[in-house]
Amino acid sequence: MTTHTLSVSTGEVLRSTVAAASVFAQRSFSLGGRSVSEPAALRRHPHIVRFAEVEADLDLLIDRAIVAIADGEPIEDEILGHYVHIASLVRAVSFREGKLLEQAVERLAKANPNVTVLTQSLKLPLVKAALEAVSGNDWQSLDGVKLDCEAPAKGSYTPDLIVVNRARHTAYVLDLKRSLASYGDTSRLEELKLKMMASAMVLPDWLYKHHKRMMVDTVEVAIVDGASRPSDHATGIWALSEIDDLLEIDGVAACMAELRLRFGRRVQQLLEAEARKALGVMAAVASDAAHPSTMPGKPLIALNGSARSYEEEQEIATLDEDDGRYDLGSFDEDQDEEPEPVRIRVGFARRPRRH
C-alpha cells in the first residue's frame, strides 16, 4: 500500500488551471450542422463536465444552503444588540459554505464513472500505532505500511469526503476548507494533517471491511482550500482550482468557481437585507428618543428625571424654600462631637444575608 500526500509538478498544475478556465470559457457551437467542442489539446482527462449540464443541480444546492442560513435563530446578545442577526448569518455562512463545497464535489464527481465519493459514516479510527508512526517518522518512510482499523484507537477522525478511484485502486482522504486563512500561524493545521495521515494508514482495511470489500493499494491525503490560495502539494495543501486532477475530470474547478460566485451573491443579498433591517430599527429608536409622544392622555416622560409637569416641579421647589428643616441654624451643636468607634470587617465579597 502506498500512503502519501498528493503532489503533481508545477507545470501540470498550471496546465490544469488553464485547461479548466478554457473549458468554462469556451462554449460548444454549431458549424455547418455539426457540433464543435473544445480543442482536444486543452483536455487533460478523458472525462469533462460543463456548468450548463449541472447548473440546475448546483443552483438547488445553493438554494438549500441559503434557506438553512436564513432559518437560523440567533441568541440575544447585549453587545451586538439589533445586529445579532447579522453575526448569526455570518457564522452560519462559514459552516454552510463548507457543506456546499462537499455536496458540489460529490455531484460533479459523477462525470467520472470510475470515481466513487463516500460522504456518510466516515468515522475513521485513530489507531494508536498509526499516531505514533506519523508522529515519529517522516511521512514518506511509511510507504507500504497498512494497519488494522480495529486495533486499539485514541479517538477518531471524520474526513469531509473519501474519493475512491476504482480504476487506479486509489483513495483520496479530502478535507475541504472554505478558507485556510484562519489556520495561518496556529498548530491546528498540523494537528489536522496528523489525524488525516494516521487515518490514511487504516483506510484500506476500513474500506475492505465496511464498504463491500472495496480494495485500494494507494491512499493520498489532501486539504483543499476553497479560497484557492497558493497550494503546497508537498505538505498536502491543494487549491480548489486544482481539483480537476483529483477527480480526473476537466471543468470541475470552473464549475466550483461559478458555484462560489453565485453563492457569494446570494449571501451578500441576505446580509444587506438584514443590515437594512437592523439600521431601520436603530433609526426608529433614535427618532422616538428625539421626538417623544405628546398625545393627550399620556403623561410626559422625562428621560433625565421624574415624570412630573413644570407646574408640579415649581410647587415642590416652593415648598422646599419655605421648609426650615434644612437651615444651618437648626443643627444641634452636639452633632459636632466625634462619632463612636465602629468595628470594621474586611474580607472577600460575599452575598448579603437575607432578612
mmCIF file of C-alpha atoms in Angstrom:
data_model
loop_
_atom_site.group_PDB
_atom_site.id
_atom_site.type_symbol
_atom_site.label_atom_id
_atom_site.label_comp_id
_atom_site.label_asym_id
_atom_site.label_seq_id
_atom_site.Cartn_x
_atom_site.Cartn_y
_atom_site.Cartn_z
ATOM 1 C CA MET A 1 0.000 0.000 0.000
ATOM 2 C CA THR A 2 1.196 3.481 -0.785
ATOM 3 C CA THR A 3 0.281 6.337 1.556
ATOM 4 C CA HIS A 4 1.412 9.861 0.809
ATOM 5 C CA THR A 5 0.275 13.411 0.329
ATOM 6 C CA LEU A 6 -0.799 14.424 -3.137
ATOM 7 C CA SER A 7 1.683 16.145 -5.396
ATOM 8 C CA VAL A 8 1.991 16.999 -9.044
ATOM 9 C CA SER A 9 4.565 19.039 -10.899
ATOM 10 C CA THR A 10 4.192 22.802 -11.181
ATOM 11 C CA GLY A 11 3.825 22.589 -14.935
ATOM 12 C CA GLU A 12 0.956 20.120 -14.643
ATOM 13 C CA VAL A 13 -0.851 22.331 -12.136
ATOM 14 C CA LEU A 14 -0.515 25.332 -14.446
ATOM 15 C CA ARG A 15 -1.806 23.405 -17.452
ATOM 16 C CA SER A 16 -4.675 22.054 -15.353
ATOM 17 C CA THR A 17 -5.726 25.555 -14.292
ATOM 18 C CA VAL A 18 -5.505 26.896 -17.836
ATOM 19 C CA ALA A 19 -7.486 23.968 -19.143
ATOM 20 C CA ALA A 20 -10.215 24.454 -16.543
ATOM 21 C CA ALA A 21 -10.558 28.135 -17.414
ATOM 22 C CA SER A 22 -10.629 27.365 -21.133
ATOM 23 C CA VAL A 23 -13.248 24.672 -20.733
ATOM 24 C CA PHE A 24 -15.521 27.035 -18.862
ATOM 25 C CA ALA A 25 -14.958 29.983 -21.183
ATOM 26 C CA GLN A 26 -15.495 28.136 -24.461
ATOM 27 C CA ARG A 27 -18.964 27.033 -25.485
ATOM 28 C CA SER A 28 -19.891 24.293 -27.903
ATOM 29 C CA PHE A 29 -21.202 25.821 -31.094
ATOM 30 C CA SER A 30 -22.749 24.649 -34.336
ATOM 31 C CA LEU A 31 -20.875 24.903 -37.613
ATOM 32 C CA GLY A 32 -22.430 23.569 -40.795
ATOM 33 C CA GLY A 33 -24.905 21.443 -38.887
ATOM 34 C CA ARG A 34 -22.326 19.689 -36.733
ATOM 35 C CA SER A 35 -21.306 20.392 -33.144
ATOM 36 C CA VAL A 36 -17.799 21.630 -32.403
ATOM 37 C CA SER A 37 -16.491 21.302 -28.828
ATOM 38 C CA GLU A 38 -13.321 22.315 -27.017
ATOM 39 C CA PRO A 39 -9.980 21.585 -28.706
ATOM 40 C CA ALA A 40 -8.538 18.232 -27.671
ATOM 41 C CA ALA A 41 -5.231 19.925 -26.828
ATOM 42 C CA LEU A 42 -6.860 21.586 -23.798
ATOM 43 C CA ARG A 43 -8.166 18.303 -22.419
ATOM 44 C CA ARG A 44 -6.153 16.712 -19.606
ATOM 45 C CA HIS A 45 -8.601 13.993 -18.606
ATOM 46 C CA PRO A 46 -10.920 11.677 -20.520
ATOM 47 C CA HIS A 47 -13.991 13.000 -18.692
ATOM 48 C CA ILE A 48 -15.423 16.516 -18.728
ATOM 49 C CA VAL A 49 -18.246 18.442 -17.054
ATOM 50 C CA ARG A 50 -19.704 21.802 -18.106
ATOM 51 C CA PHE A 51 -21.581 24.158 -15.827
ATOM 52 C CA ALA A 52 -24.613 24.248 -18.118
ATOM 53 C CA GLU A 53 -25.023 20.495 -17.610
ATOM 54 C CA VAL A 54 -25.115 20.738 -13.817
ATOM 55 C CA GLU A 55 -26.481 24.276 -13.370
ATOM 56 C CA ALA A 56 -29.904 23.176 -12.114
ATOM 57 C CA ASP A 57 -28.433 20.791 -9.531
ATOM 58 C CA LEU A 58 -25.870 23.284 -8.251
ATOM 59 C CA ASP A 59 -28.447 26.089 -8.039
ATOM 60 C CA LEU A 60 -30.621 23.773 -5.963
ATOM 61 C CA LEU A 61 -27.733 23.165 -3.574
ATOM 62 C CA ILE A 62 -27.225 26.927 -3.272
ATOM 63 C CA ASP A 63 -30.932 27.472 -2.568
ATOM 64 C CA ARG A 64 -30.895 24.894 0.201
ATOM 65 C CA ALA A 65 -27.799 26.437 1.758
ATOM 66 C CA ILE A 66 -29.333 29.926 1.726
ATOM 67 C CA VAL A 67 -32.561 28.659 3.307
ATOM 68 C CA ALA A 68 -30.591 26.920 6.057
ATOM 69 C CA ILE A 69 -28.600 30.101 6.715
ATOM 70 C CA ALA A 70 -31.718 32.287 6.896
ATOM 71 C CA ASP A 71 -33.603 29.858 9.161
ATOM 72 C CA GLY A 72 -31.118 30.137 12.000
ATOM 73 C CA GLU A 73 -32.412 31.548 15.292
ATOM 74 C CA PRO A 74 -29.828 33.890 16.861
ATOM 75 C CA ILE A 75 -29.384 34.103 20.606
ATOM 76 C CA GLU A 76 -29.856 37.543 22.133
ATOM 77 C CA ASP A 77 -26.609 39.355 22.785
ATOM 78 C CA GLU A 78 -26.377 42.560 24.829
ATOM 79 C CA ILE A 79 -23.278 43.701 22.975
ATOM 80 C CA LEU A 80 -24.444 43.040 19.423
ATOM 81 C CA GLY A 81 -27.985 44.227 20.080
ATOM 82 C CA HIS A 82 -30.022 44.574 16.867
ATOM 83 C CA TYR A 83 -27.001 43.410 14.871
ATOM 84 C CA VAL A 84 -27.008 39.924 16.404
ATOM 85 C CA HIS A 85 -28.888 38.597 13.361
ATOM 86 C CA ILE A 86 -26.049 39.716 11.082
ATOM 87 C CA ALA A 87 -23.445 37.999 13.253
ATOM 88 C CA SER A 88 -25.561 34.848 13.278
ATOM 89 C CA LEU A 89 -25.761 34.872 9.480
ATOM 90 C CA VAL A 90 -22.006 35.262 9.131
ATOM 91 C CA ARG A 91 -21.368 32.287 11.426
ATOM 92 C CA ALA A 92 -23.904 30.195 9.512
ATOM 93 C CA VAL A 93 -22.285 31.104 6.179
ATOM 94 C CA SER A 94 -18.927 29.749 7.329
ATOM 95 C CA PHE A 95 -20.494 26.385 8.158
ATOM 96 C CA ARG A 96 -22.834 26.115 5.176
ATOM 97 C CA GLU A 97 -20.222 27.036 2.601
ATOM 98 C CA GLY A 98 -18.107 24.061 3.636
ATOM 99 C CA LYS A 99 -21.100 21.742 3.308
ATOM 100 C CA LEU A 100 -21.961 23.282 -0.057
ATOM 101 C CA LEU A 101 -18.482 22.567 -1.382
ATOM 102 C CA GLU A 102 -18.717 18.939 -0.269
ATOM 103 C CA GLN A 103 -22.108 18.449 -1.912
ATOM 104 C CA ALA A 104 -20.963 20.111 -5.132
ATOM 105 C CA VAL A 105 -17.851 17.926 -5.409
ATOM 106 C CA GLU A 106 -19.979 14.849 -4.856
ATOM 107 C CA ARG A 107 -22.333 15.915 -7.660
ATOM 108 C CA LEU A 108 -19.576 16.844 -10.118
ATOM 109 C CA ALA A 109 -17.669 13.617 -9.486
ATOM 110 C CA LYS A 110 -20.460 11.699 -11.201
ATOM 111 C CA ALA A 111 -18.966 12.787 -14.517
ATOM 112 C CA ASN A 112 -16.265 10.160 -13.961
ATOM 113 C CA PRO A 113 -17.821 6.671 -13.778
ATOM 114 C CA ASN A 114 -14.617 5.299 -12.234
ATOM 115 C CA VAL A 115 -14.933 7.554 -9.174
ATOM 116 C CA THR A 116 -16.953 6.804 -6.058
ATOM 117 C CA VAL A 117 -17.411 9.545 -3.458
ATOM 118 C CA LEU A 118 -18.144 8.452 0.115
ATOM 119 C CA THR A 119 -19.851 11.044 2.311
ATOM 120 C CA GLN A 120 -21.752 9.136 5.006
ATOM 121 C CA SER A 121 -20.481 7.383 8.155
ATOM 122 C CA LEU A 122 -16.839 8.291 7.598
ATOM 123 C CA LYS A 123 -15.674 7.974 11.198
ATOM 124 C CA LEU A 124 -12.144 6.642 10.851
ATOM 125 C CA PRO A 125 -10.393 5.319 13.981
ATOM 126 C CA LEU A 126 -7.153 6.971 15.034
ATOM 127 C CA VAL A 127 -5.217 3.813 15.836
ATOM 128 C CA LYS A 128 -2.540 4.357 18.469
ATOM 129 C CA ALA A 129 0.139 2.676 16.377
ATOM 130 C CA ALA A 130 -0.705 4.936 13.426
ATOM 131 C CA LEU A 131 -0.498 8.085 15.538
ATOM 132 C CA GLU A 132 2.881 7.027 16.914
ATOM 133 C CA ALA A 133 4.120 6.170 13.431
ATOM 134 C CA VAL A 134 3.248 9.510 11.833
ATOM 135 C CA SER A 135 4.446 11.445 14.881
ATOM 136 C CA GLY A 136 7.893 9.905 14.991
ATOM 137 C CA ASN A 137 8.637 9.226 11.319
ATOM 138 C CA ASP A 138 8.836 11.015 8.041
ATOM 139 C CA TRP A 139 5.622 10.528 6.086
ATOM 140 C CA GLN A 140 7.419 9.122 3.055
ATOM 141 C CA SER A 141 9.141 6.457 5.143
ATOM 142 C CA LEU A 142 5.738 4.925 5.969
ATOM 143 C CA ASP A 143 5.072 3.903 2.384
ATOM 144 C CA GLY A 144 3.640 0.388 2.288
ATOM 145 C CA VAL A 145 2.545 0.295 5.946
ATOM 146 C CA LYS A 146 -1.045 -0.832 6.477
ATOM 147 C CA LEU A 147 -2.687 -1.166 9.907
ATOM 148 C CA ASP A 148 -5.762 -2.924 11.235
ATOM 149 C CA CYS A 149 -8.666 -0.490 11.622
ATOM 150 C CA GLU A 150 -9.912 -2.475 14.653
ATOM 151 C CA ALA A 151 -6.681 -2.078 16.624
ATOM 152 C CA PRO A 152 -6.757 -0.006 19.840
ATOM 153 C CA ALA A 153 -7.519 3.605 18.963
ATOM 154 C CA LYS A 154 -7.404 7.053 20.568
ATOM 155 C CA GLY A 155 -10.455 8.826 19.192
ATOM 156 C CA SER A 156 -11.466 9.171 15.559
ATOM 157 C CA TYR A 157 -11.297 11.477 12.569
ATOM 158 C CA THR A 158 -14.131 12.202 10.118
ATOM 159 C CA PRO A 159 -12.978 13.476 6.723
ATOM 160 C CA ASP A 160 -15.285 15.577 4.591
ATOM 161 C CA LEU A 161 -15.013 13.199 1.641
ATOM 162 C CA ILE A 162 -13.331 9.967 0.673
ATOM 163 C CA VAL A 163 -12.866 9.732 -3.091
ATOM 164 C CA VAL A 164 -12.115 6.279 -4.463
ATOM 165 C CA ASN A 165 -10.831 5.866 -7.998
ATOM 166 C CA ARG A 166 -11.651 2.236 -8.686
ATOM 167 C CA ALA A 167 -9.691 2.134 -11.936
ATOM 168 C CA ARG A 168 -6.491 3.220 -10.192
ATOM 169 C CA HIS A 169 -7.247 1.475 -6.877
ATOM 170 C CA THR A 170 -6.531 4.812 -5.215
ATOM 171 C CA ALA A 171 -8.343 6.503 -2.335
ATOM 172 C CA TYR A 172 -8.167 10.202 -1.504
ATOM 173 C CA VAL A 173 -8.877 11.475 2.012
ATOM 174 C CA LEU A 174 -10.113 15.033 1.473
ATOM 175 C CA ASP A 175 -10.777 17.818 3.941
ATOM 176 C CA LEU A 176 -12.446 20.814 2.252
ATOM 177 C CA LYS A 177 -11.982 24.211 3.885
ATOM 178 C CA ARG A 178 -13.766 27.377 2.764
ATOM 179 C CA SER A 179 -10.503 29.158 3.511
ATOM 180 C CA LEU A 180 -7.226 28.313 5.211
ATOM 181 C CA ALA A 181 -6.660 31.937 6.235
ATOM 182 C CA SER A 182 -7.744 31.251 9.814
ATOM 183 C CA TYR A 183 -5.151 28.469 10.108
ATOM 184 C CA GLY A 184 -2.270 30.895 9.485
ATOM 185 C CA ASP A 185 0.080 30.742 12.468
ATOM 186 C CA THR A 186 -1.695 28.144 14.567
ATOM 187 C CA SER A 187 -0.904 24.481 15.203
ATOM 188 C CA ARG A 188 -4.402 23.374 14.192
ATOM 189 C CA LEU A 189 -3.351 22.720 10.602
ATOM 190 C CA GLU A 190 -0.540 20.404 11.685
ATOM 191 C CA GLU A 191 -2.901 18.580 14.034
ATOM 192 C CA LEU A 192 -5.349 18.125 11.170
ATOM 193 C CA LYS A 193 -2.641 16.698 8.915
ATOM 194 C CA LEU A 194 -1.563 14.311 11.669
ATOM 195 C CA LYS A 195 -5.099 12.948 12.013
ATOM 196 C CA MET A 196 -5.526 12.636 8.251
ATOM 197 C CA MET A 197 -2.270 10.715 7.828
ATOM 198 C CA ALA A 198 -2.990 8.400 10.763
ATOM 199 C CA SER A 199 -6.451 7.613 9.403
ATOM 200 C CA ALA A 200 -4.960 7.009 5.935
ATOM 201 C CA MET A 201 -2.897 4.132 7.327
ATOM 202 C CA VAL A 202 -6.021 2.202 8.336
ATOM 203 C CA LEU A 203 -8.220 3.277 5.416
ATOM 204 C CA PRO A 204 -7.531 0.271 3.132
ATOM 205 C CA ASP A 205 -8.546 -2.168 5.871
ATOM 206 C CA TRP A 206 -11.527 0.041 6.804
ATOM 207 C CA LEU A 207 -12.786 0.221 3.212
ATOM 208 C CA TYR A 208 -12.479 -3.521 2.780
ATOM 209 C CA LYS A 209 -14.396 -4.277 5.977
ATOM 210 C CA HIS A 210 -17.038 -1.527 5.854
ATOM 211 C CA HIS A 211 -17.617 -0.817 2.155
ATOM 212 C CA LYS A 212 -18.377 -4.039 0.321
ATOM 213 C CA ARG A 213 -14.823 -5.340 0.110
ATOM 214 C CA MET A 214 -13.630 -2.202 -1.700
ATOM 215 C CA MET A 215 -9.894 -2.572 -2.294
ATOM 216 C CA VAL A 216 -7.261 0.145 -2.741
ATOM 217 C CA ASP A 217 -3.478 -0.042 -2.743
ATOM 218 C CA THR A 218 -2.747 3.706 -2.605
ATOM 219 C CA VAL A 219 -4.037 6.321 -0.155
ATOM 220 C CA GLU A 220 -3.409 10.031 -0.590
ATOM 221 C CA VAL A 221 -4.468 12.904 1.680
ATOM 222 C CA ALA A 222 -5.216 16.480 0.671
ATOM 223 C CA ILE A 223 -6.573 19.593 2.365
ATOM 224 C CA VAL A 224 -8.452 21.578 -0.277
ATOM 225 C CA ASP A 225 -8.525 25.361 0.175
ATOM 226 C CA GLY A 226 -11.796 26.796 -1.143
ATOM 227 C CA ALA A 227 -10.247 30.252 -1.437
ATOM 228 C CA SER A 228 -7.655 28.814 -3.877
ATOM 229 C CA ARG A 229 -4.664 30.463 -2.283
ATOM 230 C CA PRO A 230 -1.220 29.224 -3.372
ATOM 231 C CA SER A 231 -1.011 25.487 -2.819
ATOM 232 C CA ASP A 232 1.778 23.377 -1.368
ATOM 233 C CA HIS A 233 1.388 19.807 -2.548
ATOM 234 C CA ALA A 234 4.461 18.659 -0.639
ATOM 235 C CA THR A 235 2.562 19.345 2.580
ATOM 236 C CA GLY A 236 -0.838 18.228 1.323
ATOM 237 C CA ILE A 237 -2.360 21.662 0.575
ATOM 238 C CA TRP A 238 -4.364 21.895 -2.652
ATOM 239 C CA ALA A 239 -6.205 24.855 -4.140
ATOM 240 C CA LEU A 240 -9.806 24.314 -5.169
ATOM 241 C CA SER A 241 -8.815 25.462 -8.662
ATOM 242 C CA GLU A 242 -6.732 22.274 -8.985
ATOM 243 C CA ILE A 243 -9.460 19.804 -8.134
ATOM 244 C CA ASP A 244 -9.729 18.578 -11.735
ATOM 245 C CA ASP A 245 -6.632 16.450 -11.142
ATOM 246 C CA LEU A 246 -8.089 14.845 -8.017
ATOM 247 C CA LEU A 247 -11.284 13.718 -9.737
ATOM 248 C CA GLU A 248 -9.690 13.316 -13.191
ATOM 249 C CA ILE A 249 -12.482 15.417 -14.714
ATOM 250 C CA ASP A 250 -11.948 18.544 -16.767
ATOM 251 C CA GLY A 251 -14.148 21.519 -15.846
ATOM 252 C CA VAL A 252 -14.781 20.735 -12.164
ATOM 253 C CA ALA A 253 -12.688 23.694 -10.968
ATOM 254 C CA ALA A 254 -14.540 26.061 -13.306
ATOM 255 C CA CYS A 255 -17.896 24.772 -12.061
ATOM 256 C CA MET A 256 -16.815 25.212 -8.443
ATOM 257 C CA ALA A 257 -15.666 28.769 -9.168
ATOM 258 C CA GLU A 258 -19.077 29.640 -10.637
ATOM 259 C CA LEU A 259 -20.803 27.951 -7.692
ATOM 260 C CA ARG A 260 -18.899 30.092 -5.183
ATOM 261 C CA LEU A 261 -19.600 33.220 -7.215
ATOM 262 C CA ARG A 262 -23.357 32.625 -7.217
ATOM 263 C CA PHE A 263 -23.395 31.602 -3.576
ATOM 264 C CA GLY A 264 -21.482 34.767 -2.669
ATOM 265 C CA ARG A 265 -24.040 36.954 -4.412
ATOM 266 C CA ARG A 266 -26.928 35.322 -2.564
ATOM 267 C CA VAL A 267 -25.150 35.601 0.778
ATOM 268 C CA GLN A 268 -24.386 39.290 0.251
ATOM 269 C CA GLN A 269 -28.022 39.974 -0.634
ATOM 270 C CA LEU A 270 -29.080 38.239 2.572
ATOM 271 C CA LEU A 271 -26.616 40.220 4.667
ATOM 272 C CA GLU A 272 -27.610 43.504 3.035
ATOM 273 C CA ALA A 273 -31.291 42.895 3.763
ATOM 274 C CA GLU A 274 -30.541 42.067 7.396
ATOM 275 C CA ALA A 275 -28.281 45.109 7.747
ATOM 276 C CA ARG A 276 -31.003 47.409 6.390
ATOM 277 C CA LYS A 277 -33.462 45.904 8.831
ATOM 278 C CA ALA A 278 -31.102 46.462 11.767
ATOM 279 C CA LEU A 279 -30.381 50.051 10.712
ATOM 280 C CA GLY A 280 -34.114 50.684 10.347
ATOM 281 C CA VAL A 281 -34.756 49.545 13.918
ATOM 282 C CA MET A 282 -31.986 51.757 15.251
ATOM 283 C CA ALA A 283 -33.253 54.732 13.245
ATOM 284 C CA ALA A 284 -36.737 54.251 14.685
ATOM 285 C CA VAL A 285 -35.388 54.137 18.244
ATOM 286 C CA ALA A 286 -33.376 57.296 17.674
ATOM 287 C CA SER A 287 -36.403 59.066 16.191
ATOM 288 C CA ASP A 288 -38.605 58.159 19.170
ATOM 289 C CA ALA A 289 -35.974 59.462 21.585
ATOM 290 C CA ALA A 290 -35.667 62.772 19.729
ATOM 291 C CA HIS A 291 -39.443 63.311 19.403
ATOM 292 C CA PRO A 292 -41.316 61.931 22.442
ATOM 293 C CA SER A 293 -45.042 61.410 22.125
ATOM 294 C CA THR A 294 -47.313 64.314 23.241
ATOM 295 C CA MET A 295 -50.678 62.669 22.592
ATOM 296 C CA PRO A 296 -53.480 63.671 25.035
ATOM 297 C CA GLY A 297 -53.995 61.372 27.961
ATOM 298 C CA LYS A 298 -50.375 60.212 28.071
ATOM 299 C CA PRO A 299 -48.024 61.609 30.753
ATOM 300 C CA LEU A 300 -44.829 63.266 29.694
ATOM 301 C CA ILE A 301 -41.718 61.103 30.043
ATOM 302 C CA ALA A 302 -38.620 62.877 31.279
ATOM 303 C CA LEU A 303 -35.543 60.963 30.132
ATOM 304 C CA ASN A 304 -33.327 62.513 32.842
ATOM 305 C CA GLY A 305 -35.739 62.795 35.773
ATOM 306 C CA SER A 306 -39.175 62.036 37.143
ATOM 307 C CA ALA A 307 -42.334 62.237 35.029
ATOM 308 C CA ARG A 308 -43.704 65.487 36.595
ATOM 309 C CA SER A 309 -45.030 68.587 34.869
ATOM 310 C CA TYR A 310 -43.331 72.001 35.095
ATOM 311 C CA GLU A 311 -46.039 73.355 37.441
ATOM 312 C CA GLU A 312 -45.603 70.399 39.817
ATOM 313 C CA GLU A 313 -41.863 70.901 39.914
ATOM 314 C CA GLN A 314 -42.331 74.632 40.721
ATOM 315 C CA GLU A 315 -44.741 73.825 43.555
ATOM 316 C CA ILE A 316 -42.328 71.337 45.107
ATOM 317 C CA ALA A 317 -39.498 73.861 44.837
ATOM 318 C CA THR A 318 -41.594 76.488 46.666
ATOM 319 C CA LEU A 319 -42.361 74.084 49.499
ATOM 320 C CA ASP A 320 -38.683 73.325 49.825
ATOM 321 C CA GLU A 321 -37.854 77.021 50.195
ATOM 322 C CA ASP A 322 -40.443 77.518 52.983
ATOM 323 C CA ASP A 323 -39.350 74.453 54.882
ATOM 324 C CA GLY A 324 -36.890 75.363 57.609
ATOM 325 C CA ARG A 325 -35.765 71.861 58.306
ATOM 326 C CA TYR A 326 -32.588 72.375 56.296
ATOM 327 C CA ASP A 327 -31.487 75.712 57.858
ATOM 328 C CA LEU A 328 -27.909 75.532 59.127
ATOM 329 C CA GLY A 329 -29.009 77.016 62.419
ATOM 330 C CA SER A 330 -31.329 74.139 63.143
ATOM 331 C CA PHE A 331 -28.480 71.659 63.671
ATOM 332 C CA ASP A 332 -27.607 70.822 67.267
ATOM 333 C CA GLU A 333 -24.164 71.672 68.496
ATOM 334 C CA ASP A 334 -23.877 68.132 69.877
ATOM 335 C CA GLN A 335 -23.603 66.835 66.325
ATOM 336 C CA ASP A 336 -20.064 68.233 66.100
ATOM 337 C CA GLU A 337 -18.848 65.625 68.587
ATOM 338 C CA GLU A 338 -16.692 62.780 67.244
ATOM 339 C CA PRO A 339 -18.604 59.603 66.360
ATOM 340 C CA GLU A 340 -18.176 56.497 68.432
ATOM 341 C CA PRO A 341 -15.662 53.973 67.079
ATOM 342 C CA VAL A 342 -17.204 51.262 64.950
ATOM 343 C CA ARG A 343 -15.767 47.820 64.283
ATOM 344 C CA ILE A 344 -14.892 47.424 60.569
ATOM 345 C CA ARG A 345 -14.909 43.984 58.979
ATOM 346 C CA VAL A 346 -12.797 43.273 55.910
ATOM 347 C CA GLY A 347 -12.667 40.187 53.730
ATOM 348 C CA PHE A 348 -13.710 38.688 50.392
ATOM 349 C CA ALA A 349 -17.024 39.753 48.919
ATOM 350 C CA ARG A 350 -19.959 37.591 49.920
ATOM 351 C CA ARG A 351 -23.642 37.537 49.157
ATOM 352 C CA PRO A 352 -25.621 39.707 51.634
ATOM 353 C CA ARG A 353 -27.681 37.762 54.144
ATOM 354 C CA ARG A 354 -31.407 37.743 53.597
ATOM 355 C CA HIS A 355 -33.557 39.105 56.441
#
